Coordinates of C-alpha atoms and ligand atoms in Angstrom, one line a residue:
X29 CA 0.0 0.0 0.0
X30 CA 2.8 2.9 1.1
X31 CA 4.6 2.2 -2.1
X32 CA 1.9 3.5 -5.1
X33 CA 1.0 6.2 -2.8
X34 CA 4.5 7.6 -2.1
X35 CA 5.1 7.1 -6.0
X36 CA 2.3 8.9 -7.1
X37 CA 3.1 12.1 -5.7
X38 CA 6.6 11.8 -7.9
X39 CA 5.7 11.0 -10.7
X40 CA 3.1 13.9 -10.6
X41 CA 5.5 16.1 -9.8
X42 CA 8.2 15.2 -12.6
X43 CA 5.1 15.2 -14.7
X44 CA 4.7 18.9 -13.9
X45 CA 7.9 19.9 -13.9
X46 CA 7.9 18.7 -17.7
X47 CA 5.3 20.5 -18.7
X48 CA 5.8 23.5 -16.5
X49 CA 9.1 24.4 -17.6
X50 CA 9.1 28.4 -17.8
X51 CA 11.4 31.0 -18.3
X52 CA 12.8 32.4 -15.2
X53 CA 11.6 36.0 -15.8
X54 CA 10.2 38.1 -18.6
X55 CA 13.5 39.5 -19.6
X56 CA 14.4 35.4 -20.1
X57 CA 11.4 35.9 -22.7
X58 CA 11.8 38.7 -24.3
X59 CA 15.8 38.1 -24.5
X60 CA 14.6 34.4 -26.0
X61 CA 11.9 35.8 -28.4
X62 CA 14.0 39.1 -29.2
X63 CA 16.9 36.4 -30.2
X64 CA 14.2 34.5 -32.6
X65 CA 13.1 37.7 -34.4
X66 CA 16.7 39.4 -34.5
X67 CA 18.3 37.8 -37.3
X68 CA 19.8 37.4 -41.1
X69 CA 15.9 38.9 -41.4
X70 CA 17.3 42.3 -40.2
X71 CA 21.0 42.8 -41.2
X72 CA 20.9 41.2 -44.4
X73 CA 17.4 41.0 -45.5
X74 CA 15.7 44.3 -44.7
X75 CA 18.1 45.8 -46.3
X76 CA 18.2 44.7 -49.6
X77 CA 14.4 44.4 -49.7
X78 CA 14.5 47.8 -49.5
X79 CA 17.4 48.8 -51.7
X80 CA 15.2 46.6 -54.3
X81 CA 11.8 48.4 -53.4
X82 CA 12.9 52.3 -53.6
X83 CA 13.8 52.6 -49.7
X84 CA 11.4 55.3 -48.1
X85 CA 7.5 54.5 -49.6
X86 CA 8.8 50.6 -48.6
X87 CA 10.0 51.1 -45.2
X88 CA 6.9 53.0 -44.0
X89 CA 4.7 50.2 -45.1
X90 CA 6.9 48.2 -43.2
X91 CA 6.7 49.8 -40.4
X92 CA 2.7 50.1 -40.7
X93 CA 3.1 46.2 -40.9
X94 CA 4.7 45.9 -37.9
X95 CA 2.7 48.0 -35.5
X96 CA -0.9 47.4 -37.3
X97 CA -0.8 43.6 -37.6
X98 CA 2.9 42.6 -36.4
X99 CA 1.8 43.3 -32.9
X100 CA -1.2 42.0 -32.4
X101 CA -0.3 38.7 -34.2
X102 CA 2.8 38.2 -31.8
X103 CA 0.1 38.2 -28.7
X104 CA -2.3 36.0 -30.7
X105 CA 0.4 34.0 -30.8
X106 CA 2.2 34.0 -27.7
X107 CA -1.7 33.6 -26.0
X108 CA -2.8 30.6 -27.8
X109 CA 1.1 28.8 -26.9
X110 CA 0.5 30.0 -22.8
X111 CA -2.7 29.0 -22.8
X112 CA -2.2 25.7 -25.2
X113 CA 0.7 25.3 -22.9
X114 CA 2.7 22.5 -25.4
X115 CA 4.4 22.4 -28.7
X116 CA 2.2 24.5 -32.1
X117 CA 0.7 21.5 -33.0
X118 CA -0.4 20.2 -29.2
X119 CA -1.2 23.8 -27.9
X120 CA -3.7 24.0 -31.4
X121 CA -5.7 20.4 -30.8
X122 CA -5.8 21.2 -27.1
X123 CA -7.2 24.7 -27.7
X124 CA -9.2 23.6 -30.4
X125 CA -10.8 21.0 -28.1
X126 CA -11.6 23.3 -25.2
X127 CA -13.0 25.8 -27.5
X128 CA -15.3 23.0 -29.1
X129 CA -13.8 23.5 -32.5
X130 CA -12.7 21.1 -35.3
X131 CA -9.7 19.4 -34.6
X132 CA -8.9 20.5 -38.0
X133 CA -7.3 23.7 -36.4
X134 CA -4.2 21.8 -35.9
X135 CA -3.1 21.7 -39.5
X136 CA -2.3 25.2 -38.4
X137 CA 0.7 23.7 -36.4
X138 CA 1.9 21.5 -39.3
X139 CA 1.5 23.8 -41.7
X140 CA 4.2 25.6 -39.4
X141 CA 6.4 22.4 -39.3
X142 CA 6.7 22.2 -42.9
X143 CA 7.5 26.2 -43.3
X144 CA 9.9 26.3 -40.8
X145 CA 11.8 23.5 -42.3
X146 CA 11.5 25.5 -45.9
X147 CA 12.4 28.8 -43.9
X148 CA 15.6 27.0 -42.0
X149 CA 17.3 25.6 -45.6
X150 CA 17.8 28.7 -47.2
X151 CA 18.5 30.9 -44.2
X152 CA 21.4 28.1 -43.4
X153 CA 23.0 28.9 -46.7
X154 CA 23.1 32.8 -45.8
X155 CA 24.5 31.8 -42.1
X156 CA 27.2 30.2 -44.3
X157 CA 28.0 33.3 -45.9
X158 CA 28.1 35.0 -42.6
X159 CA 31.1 32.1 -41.7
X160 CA 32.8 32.4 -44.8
X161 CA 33.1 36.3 -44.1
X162 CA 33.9 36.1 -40.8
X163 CA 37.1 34.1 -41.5
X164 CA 37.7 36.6 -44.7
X165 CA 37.7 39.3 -42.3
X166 CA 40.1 37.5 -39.6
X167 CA 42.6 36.6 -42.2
X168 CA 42.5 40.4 -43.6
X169 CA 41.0 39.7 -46.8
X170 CA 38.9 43.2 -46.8
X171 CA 42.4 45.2 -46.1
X172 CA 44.1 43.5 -48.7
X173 CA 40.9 44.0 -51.5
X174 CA 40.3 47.5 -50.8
X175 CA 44.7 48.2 -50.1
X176 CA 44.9 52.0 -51.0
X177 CA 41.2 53.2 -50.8
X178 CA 41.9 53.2 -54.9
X179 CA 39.1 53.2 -58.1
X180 CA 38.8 49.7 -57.7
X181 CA 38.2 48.7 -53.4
X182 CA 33.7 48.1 -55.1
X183 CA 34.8 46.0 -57.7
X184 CA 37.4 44.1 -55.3
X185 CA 35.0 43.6 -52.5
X186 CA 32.8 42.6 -54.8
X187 CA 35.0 40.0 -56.7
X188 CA 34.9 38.0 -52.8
X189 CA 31.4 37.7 -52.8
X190 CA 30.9 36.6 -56.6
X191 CA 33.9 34.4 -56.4
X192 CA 32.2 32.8 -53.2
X193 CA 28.9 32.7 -54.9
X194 CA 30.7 30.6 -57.7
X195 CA 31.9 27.7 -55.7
X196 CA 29.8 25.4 -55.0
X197 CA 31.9 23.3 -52.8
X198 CA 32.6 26.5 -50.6
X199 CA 28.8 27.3 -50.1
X200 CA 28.0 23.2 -49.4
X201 CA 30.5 23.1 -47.0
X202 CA 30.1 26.5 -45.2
X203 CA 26.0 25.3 -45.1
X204 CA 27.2 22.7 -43.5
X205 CA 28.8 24.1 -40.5
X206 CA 26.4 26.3 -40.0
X207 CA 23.9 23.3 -39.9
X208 CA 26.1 21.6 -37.7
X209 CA 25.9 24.5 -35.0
X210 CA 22.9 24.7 -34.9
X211 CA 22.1 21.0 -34.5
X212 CA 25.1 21.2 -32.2
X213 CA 22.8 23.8 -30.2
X214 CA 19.7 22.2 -30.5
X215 CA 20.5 18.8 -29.3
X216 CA 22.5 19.7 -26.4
X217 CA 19.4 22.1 -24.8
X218 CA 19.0 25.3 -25.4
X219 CA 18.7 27.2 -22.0
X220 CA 22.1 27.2 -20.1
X221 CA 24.3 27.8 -23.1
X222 CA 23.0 29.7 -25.7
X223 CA 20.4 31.7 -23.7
X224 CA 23.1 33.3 -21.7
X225 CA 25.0 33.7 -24.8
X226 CA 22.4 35.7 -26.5
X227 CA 22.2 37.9 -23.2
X228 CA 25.6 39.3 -24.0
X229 CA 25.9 38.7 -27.7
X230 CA 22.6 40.6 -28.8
X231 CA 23.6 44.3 -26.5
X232 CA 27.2 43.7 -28.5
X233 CA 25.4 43.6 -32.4
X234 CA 23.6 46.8 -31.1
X235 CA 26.4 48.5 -29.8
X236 CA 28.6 47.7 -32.9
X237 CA 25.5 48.6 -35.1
X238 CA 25.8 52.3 -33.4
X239 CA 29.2 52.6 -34.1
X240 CA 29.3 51.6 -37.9
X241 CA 26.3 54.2 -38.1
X242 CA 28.9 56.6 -36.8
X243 CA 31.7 55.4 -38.9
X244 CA 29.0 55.6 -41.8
X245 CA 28.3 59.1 -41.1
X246 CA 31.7 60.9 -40.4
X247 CA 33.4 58.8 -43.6
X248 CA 31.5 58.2 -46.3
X249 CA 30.4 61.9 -47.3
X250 CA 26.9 60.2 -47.9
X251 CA 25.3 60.4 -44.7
X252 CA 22.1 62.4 -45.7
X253 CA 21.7 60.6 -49.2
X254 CA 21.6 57.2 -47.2
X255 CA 19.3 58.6 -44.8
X256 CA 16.9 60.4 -47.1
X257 CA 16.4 57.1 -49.2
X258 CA 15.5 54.9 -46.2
X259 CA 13.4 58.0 -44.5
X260 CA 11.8 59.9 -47.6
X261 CA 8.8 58.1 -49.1
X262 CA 8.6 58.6 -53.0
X263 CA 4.9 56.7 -53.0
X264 CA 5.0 57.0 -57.0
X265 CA 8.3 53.6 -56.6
X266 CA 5.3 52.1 -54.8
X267 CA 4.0 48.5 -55.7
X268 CA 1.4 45.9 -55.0
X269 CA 4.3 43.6 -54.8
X270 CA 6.1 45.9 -52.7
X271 CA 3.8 46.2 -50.5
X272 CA 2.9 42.3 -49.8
X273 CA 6.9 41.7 -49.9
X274 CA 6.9 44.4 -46.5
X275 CA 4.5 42.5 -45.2
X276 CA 5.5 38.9 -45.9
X277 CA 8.8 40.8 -44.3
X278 CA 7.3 41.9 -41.3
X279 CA 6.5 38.4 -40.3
X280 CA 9.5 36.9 -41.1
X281 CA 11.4 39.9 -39.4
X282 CA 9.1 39.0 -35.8
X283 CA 9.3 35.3 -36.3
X284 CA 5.7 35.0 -36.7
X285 CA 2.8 32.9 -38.6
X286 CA 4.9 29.4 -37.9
X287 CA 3.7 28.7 -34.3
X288 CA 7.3 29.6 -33.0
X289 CA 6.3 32.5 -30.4
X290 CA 3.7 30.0 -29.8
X291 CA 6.1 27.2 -28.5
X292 CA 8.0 30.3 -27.1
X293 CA 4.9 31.6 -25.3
X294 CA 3.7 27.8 -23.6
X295 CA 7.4 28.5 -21.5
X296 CA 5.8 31.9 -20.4
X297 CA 4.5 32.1 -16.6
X298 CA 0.8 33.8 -16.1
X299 CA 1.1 37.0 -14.5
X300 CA 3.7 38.2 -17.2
X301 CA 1.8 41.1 -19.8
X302 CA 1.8 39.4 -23.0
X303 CA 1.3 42.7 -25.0
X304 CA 4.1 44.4 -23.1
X305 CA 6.4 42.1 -24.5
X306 CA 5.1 41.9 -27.7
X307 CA 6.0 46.0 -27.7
X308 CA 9.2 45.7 -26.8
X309 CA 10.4 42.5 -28.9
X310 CA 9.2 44.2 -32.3
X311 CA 10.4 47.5 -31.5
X312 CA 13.9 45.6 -30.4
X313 CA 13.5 43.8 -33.9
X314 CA 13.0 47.1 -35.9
X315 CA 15.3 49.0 -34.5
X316 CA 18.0 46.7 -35.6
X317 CA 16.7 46.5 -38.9
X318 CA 16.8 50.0 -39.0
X319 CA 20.6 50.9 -37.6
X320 CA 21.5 48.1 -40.3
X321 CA 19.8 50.3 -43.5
X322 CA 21.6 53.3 -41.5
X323 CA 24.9 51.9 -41.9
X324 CA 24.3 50.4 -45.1
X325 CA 22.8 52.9 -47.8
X326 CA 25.5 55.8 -47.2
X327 CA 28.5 53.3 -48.1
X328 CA 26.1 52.2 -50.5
X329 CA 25.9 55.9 -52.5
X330 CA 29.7 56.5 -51.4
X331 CA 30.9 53.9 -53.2
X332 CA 28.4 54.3 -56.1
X333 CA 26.8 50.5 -55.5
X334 CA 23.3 49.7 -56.4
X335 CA 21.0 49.8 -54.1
X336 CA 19.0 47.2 -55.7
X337 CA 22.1 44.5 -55.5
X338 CA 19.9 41.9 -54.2
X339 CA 20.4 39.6 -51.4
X340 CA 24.8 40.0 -51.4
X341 CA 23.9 44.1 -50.6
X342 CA 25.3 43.8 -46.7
X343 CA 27.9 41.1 -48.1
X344 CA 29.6 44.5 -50.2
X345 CA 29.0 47.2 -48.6
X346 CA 30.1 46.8 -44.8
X347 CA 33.6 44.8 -46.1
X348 CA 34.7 48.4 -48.1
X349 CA 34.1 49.8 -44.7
X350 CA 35.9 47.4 -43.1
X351 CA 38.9 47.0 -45.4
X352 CA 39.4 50.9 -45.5
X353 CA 39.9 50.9 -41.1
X354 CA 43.5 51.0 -39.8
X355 CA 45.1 47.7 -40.0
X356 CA 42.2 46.3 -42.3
X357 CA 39.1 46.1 -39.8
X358 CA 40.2 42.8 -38.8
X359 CA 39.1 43.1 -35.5
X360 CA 35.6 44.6 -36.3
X361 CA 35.0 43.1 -38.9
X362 CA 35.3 39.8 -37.5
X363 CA 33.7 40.7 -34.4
X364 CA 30.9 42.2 -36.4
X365 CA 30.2 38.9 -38.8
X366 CA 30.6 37.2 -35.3
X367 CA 28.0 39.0 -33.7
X368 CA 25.8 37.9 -37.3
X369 CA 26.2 34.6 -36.7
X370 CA 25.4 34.7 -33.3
X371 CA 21.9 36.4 -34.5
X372 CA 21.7 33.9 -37.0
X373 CA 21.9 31.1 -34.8
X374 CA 19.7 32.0 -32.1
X375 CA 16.6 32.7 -35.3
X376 CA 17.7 29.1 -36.3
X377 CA 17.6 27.0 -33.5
X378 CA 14.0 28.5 -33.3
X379 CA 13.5 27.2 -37.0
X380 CA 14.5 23.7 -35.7
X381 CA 13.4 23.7 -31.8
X382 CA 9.7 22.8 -32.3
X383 CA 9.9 20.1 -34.7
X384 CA 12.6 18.6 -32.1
X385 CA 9.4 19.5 -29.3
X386 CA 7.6 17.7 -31.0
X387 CA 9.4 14.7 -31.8
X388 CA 10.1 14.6 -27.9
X389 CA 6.8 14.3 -27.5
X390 CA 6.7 11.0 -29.8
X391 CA 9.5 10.1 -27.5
X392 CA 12.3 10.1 -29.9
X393 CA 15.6 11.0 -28.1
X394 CA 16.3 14.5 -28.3
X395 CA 19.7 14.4 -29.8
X396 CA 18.3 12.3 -32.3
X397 CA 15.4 14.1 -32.7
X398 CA 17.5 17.5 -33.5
X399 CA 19.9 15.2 -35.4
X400 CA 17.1 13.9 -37.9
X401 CA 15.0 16.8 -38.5
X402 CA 18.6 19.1 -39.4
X403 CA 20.2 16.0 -41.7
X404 CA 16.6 16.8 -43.7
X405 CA 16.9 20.4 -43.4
X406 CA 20.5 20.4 -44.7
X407 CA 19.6 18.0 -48.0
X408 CA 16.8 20.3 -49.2
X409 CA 19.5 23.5 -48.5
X410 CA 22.0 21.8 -50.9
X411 CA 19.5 23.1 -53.6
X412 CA 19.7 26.5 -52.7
X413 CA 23.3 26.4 -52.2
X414 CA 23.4 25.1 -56.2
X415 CA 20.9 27.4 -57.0
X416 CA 23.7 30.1 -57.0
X417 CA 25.8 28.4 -58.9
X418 CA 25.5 24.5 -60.3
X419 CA 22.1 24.6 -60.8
X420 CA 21.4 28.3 -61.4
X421 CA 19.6 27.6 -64.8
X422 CA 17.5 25.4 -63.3
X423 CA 14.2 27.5 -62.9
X424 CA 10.8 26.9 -60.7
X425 CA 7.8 29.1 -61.5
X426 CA 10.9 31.3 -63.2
X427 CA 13.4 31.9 -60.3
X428 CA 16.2 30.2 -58.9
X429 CA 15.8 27.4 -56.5
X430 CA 16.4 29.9 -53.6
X431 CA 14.3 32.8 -54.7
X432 CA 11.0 31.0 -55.2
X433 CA 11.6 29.0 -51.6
X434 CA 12.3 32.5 -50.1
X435 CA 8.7 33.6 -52.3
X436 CA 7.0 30.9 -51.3
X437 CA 7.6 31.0 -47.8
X438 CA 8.0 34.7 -46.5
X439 CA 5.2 35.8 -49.6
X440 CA 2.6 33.0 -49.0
X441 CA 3.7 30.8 -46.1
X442 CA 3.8 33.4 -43.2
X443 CA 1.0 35.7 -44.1
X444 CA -1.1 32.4 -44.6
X445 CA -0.3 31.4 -40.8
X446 CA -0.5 34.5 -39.3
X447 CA -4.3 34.5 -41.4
X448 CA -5.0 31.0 -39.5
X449 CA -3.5 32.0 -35.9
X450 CA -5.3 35.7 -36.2
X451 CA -8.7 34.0 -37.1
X452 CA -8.2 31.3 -34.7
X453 CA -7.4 33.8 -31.8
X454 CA -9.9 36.4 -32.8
X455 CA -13.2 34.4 -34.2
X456 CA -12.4 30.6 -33.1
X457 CA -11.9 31.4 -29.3
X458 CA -13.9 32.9 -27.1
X459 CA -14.0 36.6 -25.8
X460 CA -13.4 34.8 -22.0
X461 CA -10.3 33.1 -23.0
X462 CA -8.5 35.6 -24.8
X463 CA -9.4 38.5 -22.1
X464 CA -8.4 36.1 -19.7
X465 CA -5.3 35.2 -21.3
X466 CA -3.9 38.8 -22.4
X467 CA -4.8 40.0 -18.6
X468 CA -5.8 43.6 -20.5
X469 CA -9.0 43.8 -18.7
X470 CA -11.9 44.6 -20.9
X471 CA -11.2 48.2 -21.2
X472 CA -10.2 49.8 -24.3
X473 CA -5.9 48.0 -25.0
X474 CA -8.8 44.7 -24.9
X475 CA -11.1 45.8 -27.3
X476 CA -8.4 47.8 -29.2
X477 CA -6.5 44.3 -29.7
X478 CA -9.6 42.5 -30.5
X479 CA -11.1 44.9 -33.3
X480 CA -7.5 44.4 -34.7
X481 CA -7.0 40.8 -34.4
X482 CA -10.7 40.0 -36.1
X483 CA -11.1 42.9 -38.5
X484 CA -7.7 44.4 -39.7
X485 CA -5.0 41.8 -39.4
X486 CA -7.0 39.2 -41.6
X487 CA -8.9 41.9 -44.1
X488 CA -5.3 43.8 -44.7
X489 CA -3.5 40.2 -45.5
X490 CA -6.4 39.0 -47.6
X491 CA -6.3 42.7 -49.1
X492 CA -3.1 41.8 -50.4
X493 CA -3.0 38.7 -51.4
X494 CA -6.2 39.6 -53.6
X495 CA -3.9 42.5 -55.4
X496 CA -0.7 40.4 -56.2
X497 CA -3.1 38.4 -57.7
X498 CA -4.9 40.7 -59.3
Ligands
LIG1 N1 13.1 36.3 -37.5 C1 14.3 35.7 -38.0 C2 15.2 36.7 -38.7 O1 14.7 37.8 -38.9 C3 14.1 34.4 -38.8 C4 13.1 33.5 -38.2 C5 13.3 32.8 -37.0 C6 11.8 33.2 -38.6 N2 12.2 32.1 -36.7 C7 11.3 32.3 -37.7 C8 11.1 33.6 -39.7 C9 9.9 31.9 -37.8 C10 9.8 33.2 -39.9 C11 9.2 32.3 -38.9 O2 16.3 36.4 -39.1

């Protein structure tokens, strides 16, 4: 008789402590969630989004993004995975049931598995262009490319990048380590080691972000030029396409629509304020983005590059700045690409972390878990890797293998979840839950977030969706 009664107790308690794992404060969050959304998404993407979209017009409709449906999506978010309480695709059938809806609701979750996967082999091979820089930078590469401050530092710096771009055994293989990391991560937990990591690493990318602003504007003569492209909307460069690509951005850029603040949010204890949080991790995330335009665009015009360059924009612009420091900007250079990678990693162990959740939960090891999902991950990134190079004439729906995975996934993958979580949240649960879950009260931040999370977030992405097809 004593022994299943003084078992019981236990086994409830380890039981509990499994599912009650939460972060130790709300700075543990938002430094966890912040790391998600700050990113390749801000230093190399923002930028040469905008470059390609005619910089002002584009970055306020960014911006509107963010606030008007970035926001409220986050706490849909980060409310159904506290109140779900386990992995995207348990928090949605447990939801789902309390709310008496279809069980259905839980292909939101997959759907989430599947683009994060997508999301994670492409952004690998950019992580690998972050490695190969940093070790161009240590072994003074930039200094020697740029030696003099002569006609020819663009086309030199430039040279790197195409020359890297070329080989594909250099890309593979750099993909690869970067894969390997963040497996590495992954599979030996994510809390003592990289969390604390990330707590020094992310104020050290936004100090060094300050201080290339300031090199950009005492050096390169362009200050105001750099500054009135990313700040002065022209409406008449303004597209459709534009305008879903800012949006499909401004998801990507928070880390939303794939069920990942979700998982984030089932770690989160009760009394914390969800839409506090939410405020501070996107304006953290755009302020990043922005200091990264800052420091890019006036090298940009001082150098007479395009603006347009595409995705290698950040990859020659910053190394001219670099190469052109006393002694070659080894030191910040490398620390700079260092601090990348760190930002990289801690968005891509968030890629991988809730299919490894969830494979836990089918009670496959957790190494082997991470070990599996990434080995899949890496295969599908060899294509984009080739898609620069070997295979770069090989086209799907008219782009390279890369592009139309980036399309398909920040264009039509992350509005498309955000869609489901926002109608979810707003018309699938009750008015009890949610209120009772976003601790606003019902005064007017309640109904504010509501009206938003029924009405605006899901009108404005089907608004545009219906135009781009249009
Ligand atoms: N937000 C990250 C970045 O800007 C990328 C990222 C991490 C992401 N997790 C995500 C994008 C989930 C979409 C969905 O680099």
């Amino acid at each position: 008789m004593q022994q299943p009664i003084a078992a019981a107790p236990d086994e409830a308690a380890a039981n509990a402590a499994f599912r009650h794992e939460y972060w130790s404060s709300r700075l543990a969050f938002v430094l966890a969630a912040s790391g998600s959304a700050v990113g390749l998404g801000n230093v190399w993407k923002f930028p040469y989004i905008t470059g390609e979209h005619g910089g002002g017009a584009f970055v306020l409709v960014y911006l509107a993004c963010i606030a008007v449906i970035g926001v409220p999506v986050m706490m849909a978010e980060v409310l159904i995975g506290r109140r779900g309480g386990e992995s995207p695709v348990g928090s949605m059938r447990h939801l789902a049931h309390q709310e008496r809806r279809t069980q259905l609701w839980q292909a939101a979750g997959w759907f989430g598995v599947v683009g994060s996967f997508l999301i994670l082999s492409f952004y690998s091979v950019i992580g690998g262009w972050a490695l190969a820089y940093a070790w161009f930078a240590l072994s003074g590469t930039f200094g020697s490319a740029t030696g003099g401050g002569g006609e020819g530092t663009a086309a030199n710096i430039k040279a790197i990048f195409d020359g890297l771009l070329a080989d594909p055994g250099a890309l593979v293989g750099w993909h690869t380590a970067f894969m390997a990391l963040t497996i590495g991560i992954v599979a030996g937990g994510v809390k003592g080691g990289l969390e604390r990591a990330a707590t020094l690493m992310m104020p050290g990318l936004f100090l060094l972000l300050l201080f290339l602003v300031g090199y950009a504007a005492v050096t390169t003569g362009s200050f105001g030029r750099g500054l009135a492209f990313m700040f002065s909307p022209d409406f008449s460069e303004l597209t459709w396409d534009a305008v879903l690509v800012a949006l499909g951005h401004a998801f990507f850029s928070l880390s939303l629509g794939m069920g990942i603040m979700a998982a984030y949010g089932s770690y989160l204890p009760r009394h914390i304020s969800i839409g506090q949080a939410a405020i501070v991790i996107s304006a953290l995330d755009t302020a990043v983005a922005l200091l990264a335009g800052i420091c890019i665009f006036p090298i940009v015009f001082a150098f007479g590059l395009e603006p347009g360059a595409g995705p290698g924009l950040v990859f020659v612009t910053l190394p001219i700045a670099f190469g052109e420091m006393p002694g070659g900007g080894v030191i910040v250079g490398t620390i700079f690409f260092l601090f990348i990678i760190f930002a990289a990693l801690t968005s891509s162990i968030s890629l991988l972390e809730p299919t490894v959740e969830l494979l836990q939960q089918r009670r496959v090891r957790r190494g082997v878990a991470a070990v599996a999902a990434g080995v899949v991950i890496w295969a599908l990134g060899i294509a984009s890797a080739l898609s620069f190079n070997a295979w770069s004439d090989i086209p799907v729906f008219g782009k390279s293998i890369f592009d139309a995975l980036d399309f398909l996934t920040a264009n039509i993958m992350l509005p498309l979840g955000a869609l489901l979580l926002a109608v979810f949240a707003g018309w699938a649960m009750s008015r009890r839950s949610t209120a009772e879950e976003l601790e606003l009260g019902e005064g007017l931040p309640y109904r504010l977030w509501r009206f938003m999370i029924r009405y605006v977030s899901p009108v404005a992405i089907l608004l545009v969706f219906i135009y781009n097809l249009a």
